[in-house]
XYZ file of C-alpha atoms in Angstrom:
648
model
C 10.367 11.703 -12.002
C 10.436 15.044 -11.004
C 8.453 14.859 -7.971
C 9.916 11.796 -6.982
C 11.105 12.226 -3.448
C 11.939 9.068 -2.296
C 15.803 8.856 -4.217
C 17.567 8.199 -1.747
C 21.439 8.889 -1.315
C 23.072 6.321 1.031
C 26.634 6.853 3.180
C 29.032 4.845 4.666
C 31.631 6.334 5.675
C 33.864 7.479 2.607
C 31.502 5.219 0.130
C 28.407 6.966 -1.082
C 25.436 5.387 -3.552
C 21.690 5.613 -4.162
C 18.782 4.138 -2.781
C 14.874 4.389 -2.387
C 11.846 4.484 -0.283
C 9.953 1.591 -0.292
C 7.573 2.169 3.192
C 8.008 4.950 5.335
C 10.989 3.263 7.170
C 12.520 0.741 4.981
C 15.142 2.195 2.448
C 17.030 -0.485 -0.256
C 20.417 -0.309 -1.607
C 23.615 -2.626 -2.333
C 25.253 -4.742 -0.458
C 28.433 -3.383 -1.767
C 27.294 -0.011 -0.734
C 27.527 -0.177 3.022
C 30.217 -2.318 3.392
C 31.579 -0.715 5.877
C 28.778 -0.484 8.381
C 30.052 -2.231 10.984
C 33.099 0.547 11.423
C 30.729 2.930 10.189
C 27.071 4.738 10.055
C 25.013 4.680 7.478
C 23.335 7.572 6.782
C 20.569 8.137 4.704
C 19.347 11.687 2.868
C 16.633 12.352 0.359
C 16.813 14.148 -3.291
C 13.643 15.877 -2.488
C 13.896 16.095 1.421
C 16.793 18.566 1.741
C 19.885 17.489 3.095
C 18.691 16.426 6.957
C 20.587 13.137 7.196
C 18.622 10.043 8.930
C 20.644 6.949 10.406
C 19.578 4.287 9.610
C 20.867 0.061 10.241
C 21.678 -2.742 7.665
C 17.617 -4.807 8.657
C 18.589 -7.249 6.170
C 20.785 -9.002 3.786
C 20.753 -10.356 0.713
C 24.018 -12.437 0.965
C 26.443 -11.226 -1.085
C 30.275 -11.920 0.664
C 31.546 -9.251 -1.398
C 33.154 -11.035 -4.405
C 32.087 -8.931 -7.644
C 30.278 -12.103 -8.808
C 28.348 -12.769 -6.166
C 24.614 -13.008 -5.895
C 22.300 -11.151 -3.263
C 23.933 -7.510 -3.851
C 21.292 -6.168 -1.638
C 20.723 -4.388 1.793
C 17.917 -3.422 3.449
C 18.099 -0.032 5.450
C 15.798 0.543 8.641
C 15.903 4.258 8.949
C 15.938 5.442 12.865
C 12.100 7.178 11.927
C 9.510 7.364 9.996
C 10.098 9.948 7.252
C 6.916 11.831 5.361
C 6.815 10.853 1.987
C 5.333 8.741 -0.392
C 7.866 5.267 -1.367
C 8.385 4.090 -4.239
C 5.910 2.021 -6.388
C 6.684 -1.071 -8.229
C 5.750 -1.650 -11.768
C 5.351 -5.496 -12.565
C 8.456 -7.976 -14.144
C 7.199 -7.509 -17.962
C 7.123 -3.322 -17.516
C 10.995 -2.833 -18.313
C 10.900 -4.436 -21.906
C 8.526 -3.681 -25.242
C 9.594 -3.522 -28.515
C 10.390 -0.351 -28.759
C 12.467 -1.430 -25.533
C 11.066 0.812 -22.706
C 13.644 4.523 -21.551
C 14.282 3.364 -18.026
C 16.144 5.737 -15.606
C 18.687 5.899 -12.492
C 18.812 8.531 -10.191
C 22.236 8.805 -8.360
C 24.952 10.195 -6.794
C 28.107 10.538 -8.686
C 30.712 12.499 -7.700
C 30.596 16.397 -8.041
C 26.424 15.895 -8.493
C 25.288 16.453 -4.534
C 22.294 17.016 -5.378
C 22.117 13.718 -7.353
C 22.169 12.951 -12.061
C 20.006 11.303 -14.153
C 21.246 8.434 -16.520
C 19.045 7.233 -18.831
C 19.530 3.389 -20.237
C 17.520 0.535 -21.521
C 17.048 -3.635 -20.598
C 19.522 -5.270 -23.422
C 16.444 -8.570 -22.949
C 14.591 -9.943 -20.137
C 16.826 -12.438 -20.393
C 18.804 -12.674 -16.541
C 22.058 -12.949 -16.639
C 23.301 -16.206 -14.160
C 19.796 -15.984 -13.336
C 20.402 -12.652 -10.977
C 20.480 -10.159 -13.620
C 19.755 -7.988 -15.987
C 21.246 -6.204 -18.783
C 21.717 -2.179 -18.663
C 22.902 -0.890 -22.211
C 23.038 3.067 -22.712
C 19.691 4.774 -24.363
C 22.704 7.131 -26.152
C 25.736 7.578 -27.238
C 26.423 10.211 -25.086
C 24.655 11.303 -21.701
C 25.362 10.327 -17.489
C 27.521 6.777 -17.714
C 26.363 4.885 -15.014
C 29.584 5.630 -12.613
C 30.173 5.501 -9.003
C 27.253 6.471 -7.141
C 24.870 5.243 -9.086
C 25.085 1.768 -6.844
C 21.273 0.637 -5.300
C 19.685 3.363 -7.399
C 15.987 1.716 -8.164
C 15.785 1.396 -12.151
C 12.106 3.431 -13.097
C 10.119 4.014 -16.387
C 11.000 6.894 -17.646
C 6.810 7.916 -18.514
C 5.431 6.542 -14.928
C 8.243 6.376 -13.133
C 7.356 2.914 -10.890
C 10.470 0.819 -10.061
C 11.625 -2.135 -12.762
C 15.305 -2.421 -10.668
C 18.170 -1.526 -8.784
C 21.168 -0.836 -10.200
C 24.035 -3.153 -9.159
C 27.312 -3.410 -11.258
C 28.365 -0.965 -14.118
C 31.148 -1.532 -16.930
C 35.242 -0.581 -15.846
C 35.765 1.366 -18.872
C 33.542 5.175 -19.381
C 33.577 3.884 -23.207
C 31.685 0.324 -22.682
C 28.312 2.576 -21.617
C 26.588 -1.015 -19.981
C 24.810 -2.109 -16.722
C 24.127 -4.550 -14.705
C 20.151 -4.394 -12.964
C 18.795 -6.416 -10.231
C 14.890 -7.048 -11.034
C 12.295 -6.220 -8.904
C 11.185 -9.803 -9.094
C 14.577 -10.534 -7.814
C 15.252 -8.469 -4.824
C 11.927 -9.928 -3.901
C 13.882 -13.125 -3.475
C 15.735 -11.935 -1.233
C 13.348 -9.852 1.126
C 10.020 -11.184 0.390
C 8.163 -8.550 2.048
C 8.818 -6.998 -0.989
C 6.636 -9.217 -2.733
C 3.287 -7.666 -1.159
C 4.745 -4.404 -3.122
C 5.180 -5.957 -6.381
C 2.501 -6.038 -9.166
C 1.550 -9.813 -9.838
C -1.119 -10.020 -13.522
C -3.161 -12.340 -11.243
C -3.014 -11.889 -8.215
C -3.438 -8.884 -5.637
C -1.721 -8.262 -3.213
C -3.881 -9.851 -0.276
C -3.731 -13.604 -1.947
C -0.200 -12.840 -2.662
C -0.139 -12.288 1.080
C -1.781 -14.444 2.355
C -0.191 -17.463 0.882
C 3.627 -16.116 1.854
C 2.286 -16.665 5.125
C 0.498 -20.116 4.183
C 4.302 -21.214 2.652
C 6.255 -19.236 5.625
C 4.820 -21.142 8.205
C 5.382 -24.773 6.247
C 8.549 -24.390 5.808
C 10.807 -21.376 8.251
C 13.964 -22.967 6.965
C 15.318 -21.802 4.018
C 18.833 -23.881 2.566
C 21.623 -22.324 0.660
C 20.953 -21.315 -2.399
C 22.868 -24.093 -5.762
C 25.591 -22.380 -7.202
C 25.099 -19.852 -9.411
C 26.953 -19.101 -12.793
C 30.047 -17.047 -12.060
C 30.333 -16.317 -16.264
C 31.434 -13.014 -17.936
C 31.001 -11.481 -14.236
C 31.158 -7.727 -14.276
C 32.342 -5.138 -11.089
C 30.015 -3.632 -8.579
C 30.402 0.093 -8.806
C 32.848 0.965 -5.904
C 31.126 2.738 -3.644
C 33.197 5.647 -2.623
C 33.681 7.848 -5.130
C 36.765 7.574 -7.548
C 38.512 5.170 -4.313
C 38.345 1.731 -5.015
C 35.646 -0.125 -2.857
C 37.241 -1.705 0.321
C 37.295 -5.546 0.991
C 33.895 -7.231 2.919
C 34.252 -6.503 7.162
C 33.719 -10.991 5.924
C 31.637 -12.917 4.200
C 27.918 -13.410 4.730
C 26.857 -17.278 4.563
C 23.149 -18.414 5.464
C 20.239 -18.717 3.007
C 19.228 -17.230 0.258
C 15.415 -16.546 -1.064
C 15.281 -14.999 2.426
C 17.037 -11.673 3.417
C 19.143 -12.203 6.845
C 19.822 -9.716 9.679
C 23.023 -8.659 9.451
C 26.754 -10.032 10.924
C 27.178 -8.560 13.663
C 30.703 -10.240 13.755
C 33.445 -11.748 10.994
C 31.614 -15.286 9.442
C 32.874 -18.307 7.591
C 30.787 -19.412 4.148
C 30.484 -22.730 4.240
C 32.525 -24.472 1.792
C 29.935 -28.364 1.281
C 27.482 -27.511 -0.736
C 23.978 -28.795 0.361
C 23.111 -32.575 0.982
C 21.202 -33.656 -1.346
C 18.072 -34.862 0.718
C 18.542 -39.421 0.716
C 15.019 -40.387 -0.749
C 14.015 -39.247 -3.509
C 14.787 -38.895 -7.439
C 16.921 -35.686 -8.405
C 15.241 -32.908 -6.752
C 14.365 -34.041 -3.695
C 11.067 -35.438 -1.694
C 8.364 -34.763 -3.827
C 6.601 -32.119 -1.707
C 10.424 -30.505 -2.076
C 10.263 -26.973 -3.567
C 11.718 -28.107 -6.556
C 9.219 -31.060 -7.368
C 6.325 -29.318 -7.059
C 7.665 -26.912 -9.134
C 8.251 -29.266 -11.525
C 4.306 -30.561 -11.070
C 2.904 -27.345 -11.485
C 4.389 -26.286 -14.665
C 4.494 -29.436 -16.035
C 6.917 -31.328 -18.686
C 6.624 -28.784 -20.870
C 6.374 -26.046 -19.376
C 9.889 -23.772 -18.030
C 13.157 -25.399 -16.409
C 14.178 -25.298 -13.125
C 16.088 -22.304 -12.490
C 19.858 -22.411 -12.129
C 19.645 -20.667 -8.596
C 16.935 -23.905 -7.319
C 14.494 -22.677 -4.994
C 15.246 -22.507 -0.903
C 11.654 -22.791 -0.105
C 8.673 -23.093 -0.512
C 8.021 -19.306 -1.278
C 10.876 -18.876 -3.297
C 9.312 -21.348 -5.543
C 5.764 -19.729 -5.551
C 7.139 -16.166 -6.051
C 8.523 -17.401 -9.380
C 6.173 -18.748 -10.295
C 3.640 -15.673 -9.136
C 6.697 -13.114 -10.846
C 8.538 -15.174 -14.037
C 6.924 -17.053 -15.202
C 2.967 -15.969 -14.378
C 0.718 -18.572 -14.702
C -1.980 -18.526 -12.917
C -2.799 -22.686 -13.480
C 0.603 -23.355 -12.334
C 0.573 -21.238 -8.943
C -2.454 -23.170 -7.938
C -1.512 -26.503 -8.986
C 1.770 -26.273 -6.948
C -0.703 -25.011 -3.219
C -2.596 -27.666 -3.945
C -1.073 -30.740 -4.645
C 1.591 -28.951 -1.507
C -2.021 -29.560 0.625
C -1.492 -32.908 -0.194
C 1.503 -33.786 2.231
C 0.225 -31.243 5.144
C -1.218 -33.150 8.212
C -2.714 -29.245 9.748
C -6.616 -29.814 8.255
C -6.697 -25.376 8.610
C -3.958 -25.429 6.318
C -4.647 -28.006 4.467
C -7.948 -26.617 3.433
C -6.611 -22.599 2.692
C -3.769 -24.055 0.583
C -6.638 -25.698 -1.736
C -8.845 -22.670 -0.883
C -6.328 -20.151 -1.980
C -6.079 -18.038 -4.270
C -10.055 -17.315 -2.315
C -9.717 -14.868 1.028
C -8.440 -16.245 4.033
C -11.116 -17.069 6.417
C -8.472 -17.136 9.351
C -6.550 -13.875 10.713
C -2.722 -14.218 9.750
C -0.531 -13.849 12.961
C -0.290 -10.483 14.757
C 2.062 -7.981 12.809
C 5.181 -6.133 14.206
C 3.962 -3.703 16.372
C 5.886 -0.612 14.856
C 4.303 -1.217 11.987
C 0.397 -3.225 11.204
C 0.081 -6.191 8.300
C -1.061 -5.130 5.364
C -3.391 -8.165 4.402
C -4.518 -7.900 7.828
C -5.677 -3.822 6.675
C -7.189 -5.068 3.720
C -8.825 -8.138 5.427
C -10.649 -5.349 7.605
C -12.327 -3.754 4.633
C -13.282 -6.517 4.156
C -15.195 -7.623 7.607
C -17.463 -4.341 7.341
C -20.830 -6.236 6.505
C -21.929 -2.641 4.875
C -25.877 -1.093 4.242
C -25.462 1.410 1.358
C -27.828 4.449 1.418
C -28.413 6.343 -1.837
C -29.492 8.971 -2.396
C -29.428 10.881 -5.909
C -31.178 13.068 -8.247
C -34.241 11.977 -10.131
C -33.113 13.585 -12.768
C -36.611 15.068 -13.556
C -36.260 18.250 -12.180
C -39.164 18.259 -10.352
C -37.201 17.889 -6.585
C -37.376 13.811 -6.756
C -35.226 11.964 -5.032
C -34.023 8.066 -6.007
C -33.095 6.276 -3.093
C -31.663 2.599 -3.013
C -30.766 0.940 -0.166
C -28.705 -1.961 -0.172
C -27.549 -5.244 2.264
C -23.409 -6.232 1.030
C -22.713 -10.108 2.578
C -19.414 -10.057 1.541
C -18.943 -8.721 -1.987
C -23.004 -9.989 -2.368
C -24.712 -6.695 -2.954
C -28.499 -7.263 -2.443
C -30.926 -3.973 -3.405
C -33.743 -4.200 -0.521
C -35.864 -1.117 -1.256
C -35.299 1.214 -4.401
C -38.424 5.006 -5.458
C -38.484 7.301 -6.255
C -39.392 9.883 -3.705
C -40.784 13.317 -3.122
C -38.274 14.995 -0.550
C -40.467 15.261 2.478
C -40.874 11.062 2.147
C -36.266 10.383 1.900
C -36.120 10.163 5.687
C -38.836 7.721 6.384
C -38.758 5.805 3.745
C -34.469 5.515 4.310
C -35.048 5.203 8.408
C -37.731 1.647 7.064
C -35.777 0.093 4.455
C -32.307 0.047 6.630
C -34.144 -1.509 9.446
C -35.106 -3.756 7.187
C -32.327 -4.174 5.521
C -30.662 -6.112 8.782
C -32.309 -9.438 8.016
C -29.616 -9.936 5.245
C -26.604 -9.767 7.279
C -24.724 -12.272 9.428
C -25.822 -12.746 13.052
C -21.857 -11.917 13.022
C -21.328 -8.789 10.764
C -20.022 -5.618 11.969
C -22.396 -3.287 10.219
C -21.702 -0.373 9.204
C -24.231 2.572 7.483
C -23.248 4.166 4.613
C -24.870 7.880 3.215
C -24.239 8.464 -0.368
C -25.211 11.807 -0.540
C -25.494 14.778 -3.509
C -22.327 17.427 -2.305
C -25.196 19.568 -1.198
C -26.633 16.860 1.486
C -22.828 15.962 2.787
C -23.628 18.196 5.693
C -27.603 15.982 6.549
C -27.742 14.926 10.385
C -28.301 12.177 9.016
C -26.447 10.450 12.223
C -29.293 11.863 13.869
C -31.713 10.594 12.869
C -34.271 8.998 15.458
C -33.653 6.278 14.304
C -37.386 4.638 14.292
C -40.993 6.140 15.523
C -40.342 4.172 18.557
C -37.010 4.855 19.530
C -36.109 8.177 19.203
C -32.060 7.573 20.089
C -30.349 9.545 17.233
C -29.299 6.570 14.306
C -25.203 7.094 15.047
C -25.377 5.978 18.332
C -26.883 3.103 16.902
C -24.009 1.100 14.187
C -21.103 3.245 12.749
C -22.418 6.027 10.002
C -20.336 7.119 7.526
C -20.936 9.731 4.825
C -19.584 9.975 1.254
C -19.977 11.868 -1.807
C -22.122 11.137 -4.741
C -20.072 12.744 -7.206
C -17.200 10.688 -5.792
C -18.348 7.600 -6.175
C -19.875 7.758 -9.834
C -15.829 8.335 -10.930
C -13.835 5.974 -11.994
C -10.712 8.072 -11.788
C -11.164 9.689 -7.824
C -12.129 5.349 -7.073
C -8.902 4.670 -8.442
C -6.780 7.274 -6.996
C -8.789 6.269 -4.091
C -7.600 2.744 -4.175
C -3.983 3.309 -4.345
C -4.379 5.762 -1.434
C -5.850 3.107 0.984
C -3.166 0.960 -0.312
C 0.047 3.368 0.528
C -2.093 4.178 3.850
C -2.070 0.052 4.974
C 1.650 0.678 4.940
C 1.710 3.195 7.498
C 1.254 2.695 11.695
C -0.959 5.530 11.060
C -2.102 8.181 9.415
C -1.679 12.096 8.387
C -4.433 14.464 9.591
C -4.288 18.077 7.869
C -6.253 21.185 9.505
C -8.256 23.279 7.472
C -8.808 25.749 10.247
C -12.104 28.306 10.494
C -8.465 32.167 9.437
C -7.228 29.512 6.614
C -10.299 29.207 4.456
C -8.631 32.085 2.176
C -6.157 29.159 0.311
C -6.438 28.316 -2.938
C -8.493 25.849 -4.691
C -6.199 24.210 -7.315
C -2.802 24.638 -5.001
C -5.095 23.250 -2.134
C -6.160 20.350 -4.193
C -2.941 19.233 -6.016
C -1.208 19.517 -2.658
C -3.266 17.190 -0.382
C -3.748 14.336 -3.255
C 0.136 14.054 -2.780
C 0.658 14.558 0.677
C -3.363 14.486 3.696
C -4.304 11.323 4.798
C -7.534 12.682 6.061
C -8.582 16.363 6.411
C -9.531 17.991 9.025
C -12.035 21.029 9.015
C -12.907 23.763 12.084
C -15.684 25.294 10.013
C -19.133 23.113 8.192
C -18.142 23.561 4.439
C -21.681 26.040 4.181
C -19.818 29.250 3.680
C -19.164 29.680 -0.204
C -15.338 30.178 0.618
C -15.035 26.441 3.107
C -17.083 24.771 -0.060
C -14.311 25.361 -2.491
C -11.900 23.616 -0.050
C -14.622 21.051 0.978
C -14.665 20.650 -2.780
C -10.075 20.412 -3.525
C -10.754 17.845 -0.350
C -12.897 15.741 -2.461
C -11.046 15.772 -5.585
C -7.427 15.588 -4.551
C -9.613 11.986 -3.266
C -8.956 12.150 0.363
C -10.459 9.440 1.969
C -10.964 10.450 5.196
C -12.185 13.955 5.957
C -14.622 15.502 8.915
C -15.839 18.537 10.791
C -18.079 20.304 12.536
C -21.968 20.480 11.423
C -22.221 23.679 13.231
C -19.860 25.840 13.298
C -16.869 28.345 14.754
C -19.370 31.353 16.226
C -16.788 34.314 16.233
C -15.667 36.527 13.502
C -13.312 37.040 10.836
C -9.795 36.845 13.029
C -11.465 33.604 15.201
C -7.645 31.124 14.457
C -6.403 34.316 17.312
C -8.608 33.987 19.626
C -8.398 32.065 22.208
C -12.255 30.687 22.580
C -12.237 29.235 18.956
C -14.655 27.206 18.876
C -12.813 25.664 15.350
C -9.999 25.505 16.532
C -10.522 23.703 20.234
C -12.595 20.719 17.684
C -9.683 20.509 15.482
C -7.416 20.230 18.609
C -9.186 17.722 20.188
C -9.618 15.748 17.254
C -6.407 15.452 16.413
C -5.718 14.596 19.814
C -8.435 11.348 19.442
C -6.960 10.043 15.636
C -3.691 9.745 16.596
C -2.294 6.419 16.245
C -6.098 5.356 15.138
C -5.469 3.161 12.448
C -7.416 4.746 9.389
C -9.969 1.581 8.105
C -11.449 1.253 11.692
C -12.375 4.924 12.049
C -16.245 3.950 11.762
C -15.721 1.881 14.866
C -13.401 4.499 16.290
C -16.239 7.298 15.706
C -19.091 5.392 16.747
C -18.156 5.019 20.099
C -16.845 8.481 20.386
C -20.712 9.792 19.293
C -22.477 7.598 21.870
C -19.967 8.934 24.574
C -21.088 12.850 23.474
C -24.928 11.690 22.986
C -25.191 10.298 26.361
C -22.868 13.176 27.232
C -24.719 15.774 30.453
C -22.651 18.008 30.947
C -23.882 21.395 30.736
C -22.163 22.600 27.796
C -22.427 19.617 24.713
C -19.555 16.813 23.890
C -16.980 18.246 21.301
C -17.297 15.744 19.411
C -21.979 16.122 19.271
C -21.965 17.568 15.960
C -18.654 15.183 14.001
C -19.387 14.573 10.672
C -17.789 11.448 8.947
C -16.827 11.452 5.370
C -14.807 7.583 4.867
C -14.887 5.921 1.655
C -12.898 2.789 0.766
C -14.526 0.710 -1.916
C -12.925 -1.965 -1.420
C -15.491 -2.436 1.067
C -18.206 -0.848 -0.523
C -17.366 -2.451 -4.504
C -18.349 -0.432 -7.039
C -22.753 -0.614 -7.682
C -24.480 -2.326 -10.396
C -26.670 1.043 -11.143
C -29.792 1.715 -10.003
C -33.002 -0.930 -10.913
C -35.201 1.594 -12.712
C -35.235 4.479 -14.113
C -34.627 8.007 -12.587
C -36.035 9.835 -14.973
C -39.686 9.930 -15.206
């Protein structure tokens, strides 16, 4: 928790509350914290990012109308600019509860705590109050209570720092040390995009996002909610320190189940409940979300929630996050498919949760769709070359060449060879592996090499006996570290890093210039693990001090590393010299990588190599010796192991 920089302090006029960063440009908080947004500016600062304030606007709203007991007390803030910090991570919906109870923390900004303070709480039970809130009880009889300034604070697991909900209310009396939390899965009903970030036991993020796209296309119009039970409602935390929260500028109307743009003027709430469909029984026609839900769970399954459903996605998300019955979700989609006329959509619903075969609509220009980015990883058809010491200590290596078709891997050849036979055998097997690829496949040649071989000029290998062109001009080519590929911990960190990168429009390049190679290896590893998406080296990993920093980058699970195979010729203080080749290389590299998606770097670097190899300039092209280490475990699933015993 001490390093969680995503905790935010929200100011709106005289009102102060908390919030938390969920993407690089979006912060969640309570709607009542920003109730004055029509007349006052909304400003956000971060607990560990200094006191610089970033202006924000409310771009989505849960429908809260100003009453203390009204549901939908959620506001989504969009910052004026992205912030360079990692967003919050979410736990699964059930992780907040346990026996014994789990300790929960909230980071708020009450009076006299401008820097923030922690409150320790626990969930009373998993039971939702009015289908909306979870009751919180103080962890101990002493310590910081929930107070004004905690509204909108993330409720996190004390041992992992993962988010399980958001503080929305507290008892009126400080002697009664309890409050209420809006669970993460309920927040996702008001802002569906949040569901992509919340883990669910049976389905991954790509499958959920694919289903959400399908259902939103079928059901673009959501319905107003059924009234929730208002009994026993607690007051919201007043936003201002020591003052009562003002009355809202105007009640909101509209559909629950998807967050709406904030209103620009006074609104009127529809006093009439939604009319029941004329055809069909109590819960509407057969394709209504309620009917589909009841068909999916069966007569003995969980009853309908008190709030009902406002959309097809709302019902599906309830099955995913609350019921957590994988068979019920697939029954829901299969039953819905019976009412869909569009053949591709009907087929996709019946095939779900299989990977989508068609591309989702283009994402907004300011952010790539995460599902589309994940699909890009699976769109590669890699040819994997693994070269490892044989283990017998006699200078022999085990070479194995495989071809991936989708997620299926076929070994083309595997042999124990002396070092002088590695190259010709590898090139022959790569050529043979192409027979395993489909006609429209996007080939990717990936070399998994021992660490001391990572600077080998495999991209410059002559493609075949009768083709002198470099292998790196024939297809996208990357290298990977053998030791890191065999490490379960580092592979897990790499998956987390790619999940994070999929939420960002661009990636950050960390430079290691010629004159900065004296950095401490341990500090660099920790810093890169936290802050770096890509690392660029000005000089190759040949000298011991550069190799140590290279190893630090690998251990930090940096997924992309680039360097020139031939380094700077200048001496010691070359960074101060105008002719430092390493510095020029990094300058050009940074300019070339700007705004490029990391998942597509193999293709972009391939095009750059083609330009460099074909250049007829008197001086070599700056990227002529460019090396690219690029590793995405989703693109190359863990190997099943070598076919033969590598020893003897």
